Coordinates of C-alpha atoms in Angstrom, one line a residue:
Chain W
M1 CA -26.8 4.8 8.6
M2 CA -24.2 7.5 8.1
K3 CA -25.5 11.1 8.4
L4 CA -25.3 12.9 5.1
T5 CA -25.5 16.7 4.5
E6 CA -28.1 18.0 2.3
F7 CA -25.6 18.5 -0.5
E8 CA -24.2 14.9 0.0
R9 CA -27.8 13.6 -0.2
A10 CA -28.3 15.5 -3.4
M11 CA -25.1 14.0 -4.9
L12 CA -26.3 10.6 -3.9
D13 CA -29.8 11.2 -5.3
G14 CA -28.3 12.1 -8.8
A15 CA -28.9 15.8 -8.7
H16 CA -25.3 16.5 -9.6
G17 CA -25.0 13.8 -12.3
A18 CA -24.7 10.0 -12.6
A19 CA -20.9 9.8 -11.7
K20 CA -21.4 11.7 -8.5
A21 CA -24.4 9.5 -7.6
R22 CA -22.3 6.3 -8.2
A23 CA -19.3 7.9 -6.2
M24 CA -21.7 8.7 -3.2
D25 CA -23.1 5.2 -3.3
L26 CA -19.6 3.8 -3.0
L27 CA -18.6 6.2 -0.3
V28 CA -21.8 5.4 1.7
R29 CA -21.2 1.6 1.4
Y30 CA -17.7 2.0 2.4
G31 CA -18.4 4.4 5.2
E32 CA -21.0 2.0 6.7
A33 CA -18.7 -0.9 6.4
L34 CA -16.1 1.1 8.4
G35 CA -18.8 2.2 10.9
A36 CA -18.2 5.9 10.1
E37 CA -20.9 8.2 11.2
R38 CA -20.3 10.8 8.5
L39 CA -18.1 12.0 5.7
V40 CA -15.5 14.7 5.7
E41 CA -14.6 17.3 3.2
T42 CA -11.2 16.7 1.5
G43 CA -9.2 18.9 -0.7
N44 CA -6.3 16.6 -1.5
V45 CA -6.7 13.3 -3.4
A46 CA -3.7 11.0 -4.4
G47 CA -4.9 7.8 -6.3
T48 CA -4.5 5.9 -9.4
W49 CA -6.4 6.2 -12.9
S50 CA -3.7 4.2 -14.5
V51 CA -4.8 1.7 -17.3
S52 CA -1.3 0.2 -17.9
N53 CA -1.8 -2.7 -15.6
P54 CA -1.8 -5.8 -17.8
V55 CA -5.0 -7.0 -16.1
L56 CA -6.8 -3.9 -17.1
R57 CA -5.7 -4.0 -20.7
D58 CA -8.6 -5.9 -22.0
F59 CA -11.1 -3.9 -19.9
A60 CA -9.7 -0.6 -21.5
K61 CA -10.8 -1.7 -24.9
R62 CA -14.3 -0.7 -23.6
G63 CA -13.1 2.9 -23.2
M64 CA -11.9 5.1 -20.4
D65 CA -15.2 5.8 -19.0
A66 CA -15.7 2.0 -18.5
V67 CA -12.4 1.8 -16.6
F68 CA -13.3 4.8 -14.5
S69 CA -16.8 3.5 -13.7
E70 CA -15.6 0.0 -12.7
F71 CA -12.2 0.5 -11.1
N72 CA -12.4 4.2 -9.7
L73 CA -16.1 4.1 -8.7
D74 CA -17.0 0.4 -8.4
S75 CA -20.0 1.2 -10.4
D76 CA -21.6 -1.5 -12.7
E77 CA -23.2 1.2 -14.8
I78 CA -20.8 3.0 -17.2
V79 CA -20.8 6.8 -16.4
E80 CA -19.2 9.8 -18.0
T81 CA -16.0 10.7 -16.2
P82 CA -16.6 14.3 -14.8
Q83 CA -14.0 16.8 -13.8
A84 CA -12.1 16.4 -10.5
E85 CA -13.5 18.8 -8.0
T86 CA -10.4 19.1 -6.1
L87 CA -6.6 18.7 -6.2
T88 CA -6.1 15.3 -7.5
C89 CA -2.7 13.6 -8.4
Q90 CA -1.8 10.4 -10.1
L91 CA 0.5 8.1 -8.1
I92 CA 3.1 5.5 -9.6
Q93 CA 2.2 4.0 -12.9
G94 CA 3.0 0.9 -14.9
I95 CA 5.8 1.9 -17.2
D96 CA 8.2 4.7 -18.1
P97 CA 6.8 5.6 -21.6
R98 CA 9.8 7.8 -22.3
S99 CA 12.1 4.8 -22.2
P100 CA 12.4 3.0 -25.7
E101 CA 13.3 -0.4 -24.1
M102 CA 10.6 -0.2 -21.6
R103 CA 8.1 0.8 -24.3
A104 CA 9.2 -2.1 -26.3
A105 CA 9.0 -4.6 -23.4
A106 CA 5.5 -3.3 -22.4
G107 CA 3.9 -3.5 -25.8
D108 CA 0.5 -1.9 -26.1
A109 CA 0.5 -1.0 -22.4
S110 CA 2.6 2.0 -23.2
D111 CA 0.1 3.3 -25.6
L112 CA -2.7 2.6 -23.2
Q113 CA -1.0 4.5 -20.4
N114 CA -0.5 7.5 -22.6
A115 CA -4.1 7.3 -23.7
G116 CA -5.1 7.1 -19.9
E117 CA -2.9 10.1 -19.1
A118 CA -4.3 12.1 -21.9
F119 CA -7.9 11.3 -20.9
F120 CA -7.7 11.7 -17.1
G121 CA -5.3 14.5 -17.3
K122 CA -7.8 16.6 -19.1
R123 CA -10.4 15.8 -16.3
G124 CA -8.2 17.1 -13.6
V125 CA -5.9 14.4 -12.5
A126 CA -2.4 15.9 -12.2
M127 CA 0.2 13.4 -13.7
M128 CA 2.8 13.5 -11.1
S129 CA 3.2 9.7 -11.6
T130 CA 5.0 9.0 -8.5
C131 CA 4.6 7.2 -5.2
T132 CA 6.0 10.3 -3.6
P133 CA 3.7 13.2 -4.4
Y134 CA 5.2 15.1 -1.4
Q135 CA 8.6 15.2 -3.2
V136 CA 7.1 17.0 -6.3
G137 CA 4.8 19.7 -4.9
N138 CA 1.9 17.9 -3.3
V139 CA 2.7 18.8 0.5
P140 CA -0.5 19.0 2.4
V141 CA -0.4 21.2 5.6
M142 CA -0.8 20.0 9.2
G143 CA -4.4 18.9 10.0
E144 CA -5.4 18.9 6.3
H145 CA -7.9 16.1 5.5
C146 CA -6.5 14.1 2.5
A147 CA -7.5 10.9 0.7
W148 CA -4.4 9.3 -0.3
M149 CA -3.4 5.9 -1.5
E150 CA 0.1 4.5 -1.5
S151 CA 1.1 3.2 1.8
S152 CA 4.4 4.8 1.8
A153 CA 2.9 8.2 1.0
V154 CA 0.2 7.7 3.6
I155 CA 2.6 7.1 6.5
Y156 CA 4.6 10.2 5.3
C157 CA 1.4 12.3 5.1
N158 CA 0.3 11.3 8.6
G159 CA 3.5 10.9 10.5
V160 CA 5.9 13.5 9.0
L161 CA 3.5 16.2 7.7
G162 CA 0.7 15.9 10.3
A163 CA -2.0 15.9 7.7
R164 CA -4.8 13.4 8.0
T165 CA -5.4 10.4 5.7
N166 CA -6.3 6.8 6.0
T167 CA -4.9 4.3 3.5
E168 CA -7.5 4.8 0.7
G169 CA -7.9 2.6 -2.3
R170 CA -8.4 3.1 -6.0
E171 CA -12.3 3.1 -5.7
S172 CA -12.4 5.5 -2.7
T173 CA -10.0 8.1 -4.3
G174 CA -11.9 8.0 -7.5
A175 CA -15.0 8.8 -5.6
A176 CA -13.3 11.4 -3.4
S177 CA -11.9 13.3 -6.3
I178 CA -15.3 14.1 -7.8
T179 CA -17.2 14.6 -4.6
R180 CA -14.6 16.2 -2.3
R181 CA -15.7 13.6 0.3
I182 CA -14.2 10.6 2.2
P183 CA -15.4 8.8 5.4
Y184 CA -14.6 10.5 8.6
W185 CA -13.0 7.6 10.3
G186 CA -9.6 6.4 11.6
Y187 CA -6.8 9.0 11.2
H188 CA -9.2 11.8 10.4
I189 CA -10.1 11.8 14.0
P190 CA -7.6 13.3 16.5
E191 CA -7.9 10.8 19.3
N192 CA -6.9 8.0 16.9
R193 CA -3.6 9.6 16.1
R194 CA -2.0 9.1 19.5
G195 CA 0.7 6.6 20.1
T196 CA 0.1 3.0 21.1
H197 CA 3.7 1.6 21.7
L198 CA 6.9 3.0 23.1
I199 CA 10.0 2.0 21.1
E200 CA 13.4 2.6 22.6
I201 CA 16.1 2.9 19.8
D202 CA 19.2 1.4 21.4
T203 CA 21.6 1.1 18.6
E204 CA 23.0 3.1 15.6
V205 CA 20.2 3.9 13.2
D206 CA 22.1 6.0 10.7
D207 CA 21.7 5.7 7.0
I208 CA 18.6 4.7 4.9
R209 CA 19.4 1.0 5.3
D210 CA 19.2 1.3 9.1
W211 CA 16.0 3.3 8.9
G212 CA 14.6 0.7 6.6
L213 CA 15.5 -2.0 9.0
L214 CA 13.9 0.0 11.9
G215 CA 10.7 0.3 9.9
Y216 CA 10.6 -3.3 8.7
W217 CA 11.1 -4.5 12.3
V218 CA 8.5 -2.2 13.9
G219 CA 5.8 -2.8 11.2
D220 CA 6.0 -6.5 11.9
L221 CA 5.8 -5.9 15.6
V222 CA 3.0 -3.4 15.9
Q223 CA 1.0 -4.1 12.6
E224 CA -1.6 -1.3 12.4
D225 CA -0.6 0.4 15.6
I226 CA 1.1 3.8 16.3
P227 CA 4.8 3.5 17.5
V228 CA 6.5 6.3 19.4
F229 CA 10.2 6.4 19.2
T230 CA 12.8 7.6 21.6
G231 CA 16.6 7.4 21.4
A232 CA 17.3 8.4 17.7
R233 CA 20.7 9.8 17.8
E234 CA 20.3 12.2 15.0
R235 CA 17.4 14.2 13.3
P236 CA 16.3 11.9 10.4
S237 CA 15.9 13.6 6.9
L238 CA 13.1 13.2 4.4
I239 CA 14.8 10.3 2.6
K240 CA 15.4 8.4 5.9
L241 CA 11.7 8.8 7.0
K242 CA 10.6 7.9 3.5
H243 CA 12.4 4.6 3.6
F244 CA 11.4 4.0 7.3
G245 CA 7.7 4.6 6.5
A246 CA 7.7 2.5 3.3
A247 CA 9.2 -0.5 5.4
A248 CA 7.0 -0.2 8.3
A249 CA 3.9 -0.1 5.9
S250 CA 5.1 -3.3 4.1
S251 CA 5.9 -5.6 7.0
G252 CA 2.9 -4.2 8.8
G253 CA 0.1 -1.7 8.2
V254 CA 1.7 1.3 10.1
E255 CA 0.1 4.5 9.0
M256 CA 1.1 6.8 11.7
Y257 CA 4.0 7.2 14.0
H258 CA 5.6 9.8 16.3
I259 CA 9.3 10.7 16.8
P260 CA 9.0 13.3 19.6
G261 CA 11.0 16.5 18.8
V262 CA 10.9 15.6 15.0
T263 CA 7.4 14.9 13.9
P264 CA 4.8 17.6 14.2
E265 CA 2.1 16.2 16.6
A266 CA 4.6 15.2 19.4
R267 CA 6.7 17.8 21.2
D268 CA 7.6 15.1 23.7
V269 CA 6.6 11.5 24.5
E270 CA 3.8 12.6 26.7
Q271 CA 2.1 14.5 23.9
A272 CA 2.8 11.6 21.5
F273 CA 0.6 9.4 23.7
G274 CA -1.9 12.1 24.6
G275 CA -2.9 10.5 27.8
R276 CA -3.2 7.1 26.2
K277 CA -1.2 4.3 28.1
S278 CA 1.4 2.6 26.1
K279 CA 0.4 -1.0 25.4
A280 CA 4.0 -2.1 25.6
T281 CA 7.5 -0.9 25.3
F282 CA 10.0 -2.6 22.9
R283 CA 13.7 -2.0 22.4
F284 CA 15.4 -1.9 19.0
G285 CA 18.9 -2.9 19.7
A286 CA 21.9 -4.3 17.5
A287 CA 20.5 -7.8 17.7
E288 CA 17.0 -6.7 16.4
R289 CA 18.7 -4.7 13.6
R290 CA 20.8 -7.7 12.6
A291 CA 17.9 -10.1 12.7
T292 CA 15.8 -7.9 10.6
W293 CA 18.5 -7.7 7.9
E294 CA 18.8 -11.5 8.1
K295 CA 14.9 -11.9 7.7
L296 CA 14.9 -9.6 4.7
N297 CA 17.9 -11.3 3.1
A298 CA 16.7 -14.9 4.0
G299 CA 15.4 -15.8 0.5
A300 CA 18.7 -14.6 -1.3
K301 CA 21.0 -17.4 -2.0
S302 CA 23.2 -16.5 -5.0
N303 CA 25.6 -13.4 -4.7
D304 CA 25.6 -12.9 -8.4
I305 CA 23.6 -9.9 -9.0
D306 CA 21.8 -9.4 -12.3
F307 CA 20.1 -6.3 -11.5
V308 CA 20.4 -3.4 -9.0
M309 CA 17.3 -1.3 -8.3
L310 CA 17.4 2.0 -6.5
G311 CA 14.5 4.3 -5.9
C312 CA 11.8 2.8 -4.0
P313 CA 10.0 4.9 -2.9
H314 CA 11.2 7.2 -5.8
N315 CA 14.5 8.8 -5.1
S316 CA 14.8 12.5 -4.3
I317 CA 17.2 14.6 -6.1
D318 CA 20.0 14.3 -3.5
Q319 CA 19.6 10.5 -3.7
V320 CA 20.0 10.6 -7.5
R321 CA 23.1 12.8 -6.9
H322 CA 24.4 10.3 -4.4
V323 CA 24.2 7.5 -6.9
A324 CA 26.0 9.6 -9.5
R325 CA 28.8 10.3 -7.1
L326 CA 29.1 6.6 -6.2
I327 CA 29.2 5.4 -9.9
E328 CA 31.2 8.3 -11.4
G329 CA 34.2 6.9 -13.4
R330 CA 33.1 3.4 -12.9
K331 CA 31.3 0.9 -15.1
V332 CA 28.3 -1.2 -14.4
S333 CA 29.3 -4.9 -14.9
T334 CA 28.3 -6.5 -18.3
S335 CA 26.6 -9.1 -16.2
S336 CA 24.5 -6.7 -14.3
A337 CA 22.4 -3.6 -14.5
L338 CA 21.7 -0.5 -12.5
W339 CA 18.3 1.3 -12.6
V340 CA 17.4 4.3 -10.7
F341 CA 13.8 5.4 -10.2
T342 CA 12.8 8.9 -9.5
P343 CA 9.7 11.2 -10.3
R344 CA 9.7 12.8 -13.8
A345 CA 9.9 16.3 -12.3
I346 CA 13.0 15.3 -10.4
K347 CA 14.6 13.6 -13.4
D348 CA 14.3 16.9 -15.3
V349 CA 16.5 18.5 -12.5
A350 CA 18.9 15.5 -12.6
D351 CA 19.2 15.9 -16.4
R352 CA 19.9 19.6 -16.0
S353 CA 22.4 19.0 -13.2
G354 CA 24.3 16.5 -15.0
Y355 CA 23.6 13.6 -12.7
T356 CA 21.6 11.5 -15.3
E357 CA 24.6 11.9 -17.7
I358 CA 27.0 10.5 -15.1
I359 CA 24.9 7.5 -14.3
E360 CA 24.3 6.7 -17.9
A361 CA 27.9 7.0 -18.7
A362 CA 28.6 4.4 -16.2
G363 CA 26.0 2.1 -17.9
G364 CA 23.1 2.8 -15.6
R365 CA 19.7 4.1 -16.3
V366 CA 17.4 6.7 -14.7
Y367 CA 13.7 5.8 -15.1
V368 CA 10.5 7.7 -14.1
D369 CA 6.8 7.0 -13.4
T370 CA 7.2 3.4 -12.3
C371 CA 9.2 0.8 -10.4
P372 CA 9.9 -2.9 -11.1
A373 CA 7.2 -4.1 -8.5
I374 CA 4.5 -2.2 -10.3
S375 CA 5.8 -2.6 -13.9
R376 CA 7.2 -6.2 -13.4
L377 CA 9.8 -5.1 -15.8
M378 CA 13.4 -6.0 -15.1
P379 CA 16.5 -6.6 -17.2
K380 CA 15.9 -9.8 -19.3
G381 CA 16.7 -13.0 -17.4
T382 CA 17.0 -11.3 -13.9
K383 CA 17.2 -14.0 -11.2
T384 CA 18.9 -12.1 -8.5
V385 CA 18.4 -8.4 -7.4
A386 CA 20.0 -6.1 -5.0
T387 CA 18.2 -3.0 -3.7
D388 CA 18.4 -0.3 -1.1
S389 CA 14.7 -0.6 -0.3
A390 CA 13.2 -2.8 2.3
K391 CA 9.8 -2.4 0.7
Q392 CA 11.1 -3.5 -2.7
A393 CA 13.0 -6.4 -1.2
H394 CA 9.7 -7.4 0.6
Y395 CA 7.5 -7.3 -2.5
L396 CA 9.7 -8.1 -5.5
P397 CA 10.3 -11.8 -4.8
A398 CA 6.6 -12.4 -4.2
I399 CA 5.5 -10.5 -7.2
T400 CA 8.3 -11.8 -9.8
G401 CA 9.9 -14.7 -8.2
V402 CA 13.4 -13.2 -8.1
Q403 CA 15.8 -13.5 -5.3
C404 CA 16.4 -10.2 -3.6
W405 CA 19.3 -8.8 -1.4
F406 CA 18.7 -5.7 0.7
G407 CA 21.7 -3.5 1.5
G408 CA 23.1 0.0 1.7
V409 CA 23.2 2.4 -1.3
A410 CA 27.0 2.0 -1.6
E411 CA 26.8 -1.7 -1.3
C412 CA 24.2 -1.8 -4.0
V413 CA 26.2 0.4 -6.3
D414 CA 29.2 -1.8 -5.7
A415 CA 27.1 -4.9 -6.6
A416 CA 26.3 -3.2 -9.9
V417 CA 30.0 -2.6 -10.7
T418 CA 31.3 -6.0 -9.7
G419 CA 28.3 -8.2 -10.5
R420 CA 28.5 -9.5 -6.9
F421 CA 26.6 -8.5 -3.7
A422 CA 29.1 -8.2 -0.9
G423 CA 26.8 -6.4 1.5
V424 CA 27.3 -7.4 5.2
A425 CA 24.8 -7.6 8.0
P426 CA 24.9 -4.7 10.4
Chain Z
M1 CA -21.9 -17.3 20.8
T2 CA -24.6 -19.8 20.9
L3 CA -24.5 -23.6 20.3
A4 CA -27.5 -25.1 18.6
N5 CA -27.1 -28.9 18.0
D6 CA -23.9 -29.1 16.3
K7 CA -24.0 -25.6 15.0
I8 CA -21.8 -22.8 16.5
I9 CA -23.2 -19.2 15.9
L10 CA -21.1 -16.2 16.3
R11 CA -22.6 -12.7 16.4
G12 CA -21.0 -9.5 15.1
R13 CA -21.8 -6.7 12.7
K14 CA -22.4 -6.2 9.0
V15 CA -19.6 -5.0 6.7
V16 CA -21.2 -6.2 3.4
G17 CA -24.7 -7.5 3.3
G18 CA -25.9 -10.6 1.6
V19 CA -25.6 -14.4 2.6
A20 CA -23.2 -17.0 1.4
E21 CA -21.8 -20.4 2.6
G22 CA -18.9 -22.5 1.9
E23 CA -15.7 -24.2 3.3
A24 CA -13.6 -22.1 5.5
L25 CA -10.0 -21.1 4.6
V26 CA -8.4 -19.8 7.9
T27 CA -5.2 -18.0 8.5
T28 CA -3.8 -16.2 11.6
D29 CA -1.6 -14.1 9.2
T30 CA -2.9 -10.8 7.9
I31 CA -3.2 -10.6 4.1
S32 CA -1.7 -8.2 1.5
G33 CA -3.7 -7.4 -1.6
W34 CA -1.3 -6.0 -4.1
G35 CA 1.8 -8.2 -3.8
G36 CA 0.0 -10.5 -1.6
I37 CA -2.4 -12.3 -3.9
D38 CA -2.7 -13.4 -7.4
P39 CA -6.2 -11.9 -8.5
R40 CA -6.5 -14.3 -11.5
T41 CA -6.4 -17.5 -9.2
G42 CA -7.1 -16.1 -5.7
A43 CA -3.9 -17.7 -4.5
V44 CA -1.8 -16.1 -1.7
I45 CA 1.6 -15.4 -3.0
E46 CA 3.3 -13.6 -0.2
T47 CA 6.7 -15.3 0.5
R48 CA 6.5 -16.1 4.1
H49 CA 2.5 -16.4 4.3
E50 CA 1.2 -19.6 5.9
L51 CA -1.3 -19.7 3.1
R52 CA 1.2 -19.3 0.3
G53 CA 0.0 -21.2 -2.8
Q54 CA -3.5 -21.8 -1.5
S55 CA -6.5 -20.2 -3.1
F56 CA -9.5 -18.5 -1.4
K57 CA -11.5 -18.7 -4.6
D58 CA -15.1 -19.8 -3.5
K59 CA -13.9 -20.2 0.1
V60 CA -15.1 -18.3 3.2
L61 CA -11.9 -16.4 4.1
V62 CA -11.4 -16.1 7.8
F63 CA -8.4 -13.8 8.6
P64 CA -7.2 -11.3 11.1
G65 CA -7.2 -8.3 8.7
A66 CA -5.5 -6.5 5.8
K67 CA -1.9 -5.3 5.6
G68 CA 0.5 -3.8 3.1
S69 CA -0.2 -1.7 0.0
S70 CA -3.2 0.5 -0.7
G71 CA -3.8 -1.7 -3.8
W72 CA -5.7 -4.1 -1.4
S73 CA -9.2 -3.2 -2.7
H74 CA -8.1 -3.0 -6.4
Y75 CA -6.6 -6.6 -6.2
F76 CA -9.7 -8.0 -4.5
H77 CA -11.8 -6.1 -7.1
L78 CA -9.8 -7.8 -9.8
A79 CA -10.3 -11.1 -8.1
R80 CA -14.0 -10.5 -8.2
L81 CA -14.0 -9.8 -11.9
S82 CA -11.8 -12.9 -12.6
G83 CA -14.2 -15.1 -10.7
A84 CA -11.6 -15.7 -8.0
A85 CA -13.0 -14.0 -5.0
P86 CA -13.9 -15.5 -1.8
K87 CA -17.5 -16.4 -1.2
A88 CA -17.5 -14.4 2.1
M89 CA -15.2 -12.7 4.5
V90 CA -14.9 -12.9 8.3
F91 CA -12.2 -10.8 9.9
N92 CA -11.2 -9.2 13.1
V93 CA -9.4 -6.0 12.6
M94 CA -11.2 -3.1 10.8
T95 CA -9.0 -1.0 8.6
T96 CA -9.9 1.1 5.5
K97 CA -8.1 -1.4 3.3
V98 CA -10.2 -4.4 4.3
A99 CA -13.4 -2.4 4.5
L100 CA -13.0 -1.0 1.1
G101 CA -11.7 -4.4 -0.2
A102 CA -14.8 -6.2 1.1
V103 CA -17.1 -3.6 -0.3
V104 CA -15.8 -3.9 -3.8
T105 CA -15.4 -7.8 -3.5
R106 CA -19.3 -7.6 -2.9
A107 CA -19.2 -10.8 -0.9
P108 CA -21.0 -10.9 2.3
A109 CA -18.6 -9.9 5.2
V110 CA -18.8 -9.6 9.0
T111 CA -16.6 -8.4 11.8
D112 CA -16.6 -7.5 15.5
L113 CA -17.6 -11.1 16.5
D114 CA -18.4 -12.0 20.0
R115 CA -15.6 -14.7 19.8
D116 CA -12.4 -14.7 17.9
P117 CA -13.4 -16.4 14.6
L118 CA -9.7 -17.6 14.3
E119 CA -10.0 -19.7 17.3
V120 CA -13.5 -21.0 16.6
I121 CA -13.3 -21.7 12.9
A122 CA -10.7 -24.1 11.3
T123 CA -9.9 -24.5 7.7
G124 CA -12.3 -27.0 6.2
D125 CA -15.3 -26.2 8.5
W126 CA -18.6 -25.3 6.8
V127 CA -19.5 -21.7 7.4
R128 CA -22.5 -19.7 6.5
V129 CA -22.2 -15.9 6.6
D130 CA -25.2 -13.7 7.0
G131 CA -23.9 -10.2 6.3
D132 CA -27.2 -8.4 7.0
A133 CA -27.7 -10.2 10.3
G134 CA -24.0 -10.0 11.2
T135 CA -23.8 -13.7 12.0
V136 CA -21.5 -16.6 11.2
E137 CA -22.8 -20.1 11.6
I138 CA -20.2 -22.9 11.7
I139 CA -20.5 -26.6 11.2
K140 CA -17.2 -28.2 12.3
K141 CA -15.5 -30.5 9.9
G142 CA -16.7 -33.9 10.2
G143 CA -19.9 -32.7 12.0
R144 CA -22.1 -32.9 9.0

């Protein structure tokens, strides 16, 4: 049995209302499944309260409290949704309700998403609506206990920021938001954050494509373990680490890593391992980089590109600008489409800065709040996609049945202009 | 592990309580929830997965553990509501994804077994999972 504080026991017993009792019941079942000894206090929750998923549509007819009870608390009893007790933000959602064509394609899911936002927003869920809350103001500090969903955000939170979260789910973040509690297990415990494998980078790892390839390769290799990297020839930026982490959390379940001298919990290799012995050493050379590219692109046959998707995880402002510069003065092919995805807060900056206008003038689109893997919305008749995201290339074929090319940003923009993917293996 | 007549018994610990039995579906590949399964049918949809196209509905799912998106629990939760959930789960590697997923699937689940269930259990074996006792009883295919 998990040890509960007096306050936690009172919540479980219903002294603080039915919703908190159901939330504590879920947290206790979950904590015991994990083998956790206790809960820990958290002041930062990132989860999803979205009702736009097609599967939830019918369920939402019973009302938002029913959705919350079932999907955010795993409660059979319908309870009234209380106010969030801590900073809580909504992750990526099903559609971009600002886009007329997406609204039309999504049908009543659009209205449902808006209704859900209005309902849960008023109850304290900040509608950031992005897979990258750390790009729009939710930046936890080192050591902060968080309860985050979204594998690409979790690995960023742990690896890059040094805050502490496990990969939570919809039900556990729902419960955490109204109780300020999450099981003290896994990455909340300092000893569990030390490195397990040494990875020697022995080739050029330069742009986001290369960092994506490194991440996709290492995730497959170490699965849930904690790689420690040496040999990076330059200091990676936010966007490179974002793409790296998203890839490593797709091919495997990597939630934590160290790049000594770059990430905050490792001054050097010795501190990264913290006395733990490396299970194995692996080398990422030119051959591994090439083989990973080939693996990601193995399912793509036709070079005719119907759709180019950029912005998984959601693009930063400099990435939106980069796309604008690459496409300026050119036109997206009539046989293709170019969609760029970014958080709504960043799109406002892109609008003000003129980047959106450039992309739209070329025939591209800038969308917010969602992505094709979540919304399942793509240009009509799409058979073959090109993307700069290893994560999207991993998931999109499985979810939607399309073929998908993975390449660099410039290769993808060129594909949108010519209608042909001409990217080459590194 | 003990052998009683033609029955193999593995001992581990409870993840989710309850008792269920059924035919085993075994994979040595980790499983993704969101993007890895179709919650309406229980079929695995991941492109290069060895179970691609096969459904775990009403089976005892024996697998190494969970990977991928944090939508794991939500998708297994949806599978339960669609009636497409596995009858029980037996797995090796504990993660928050698989723990929460098993909890909301509400099917008996065990882990930390005294022998690797992926080696002992084959697809088609008859398996009885006692979540509360933390045991897995196996009757090999053809042994019954």
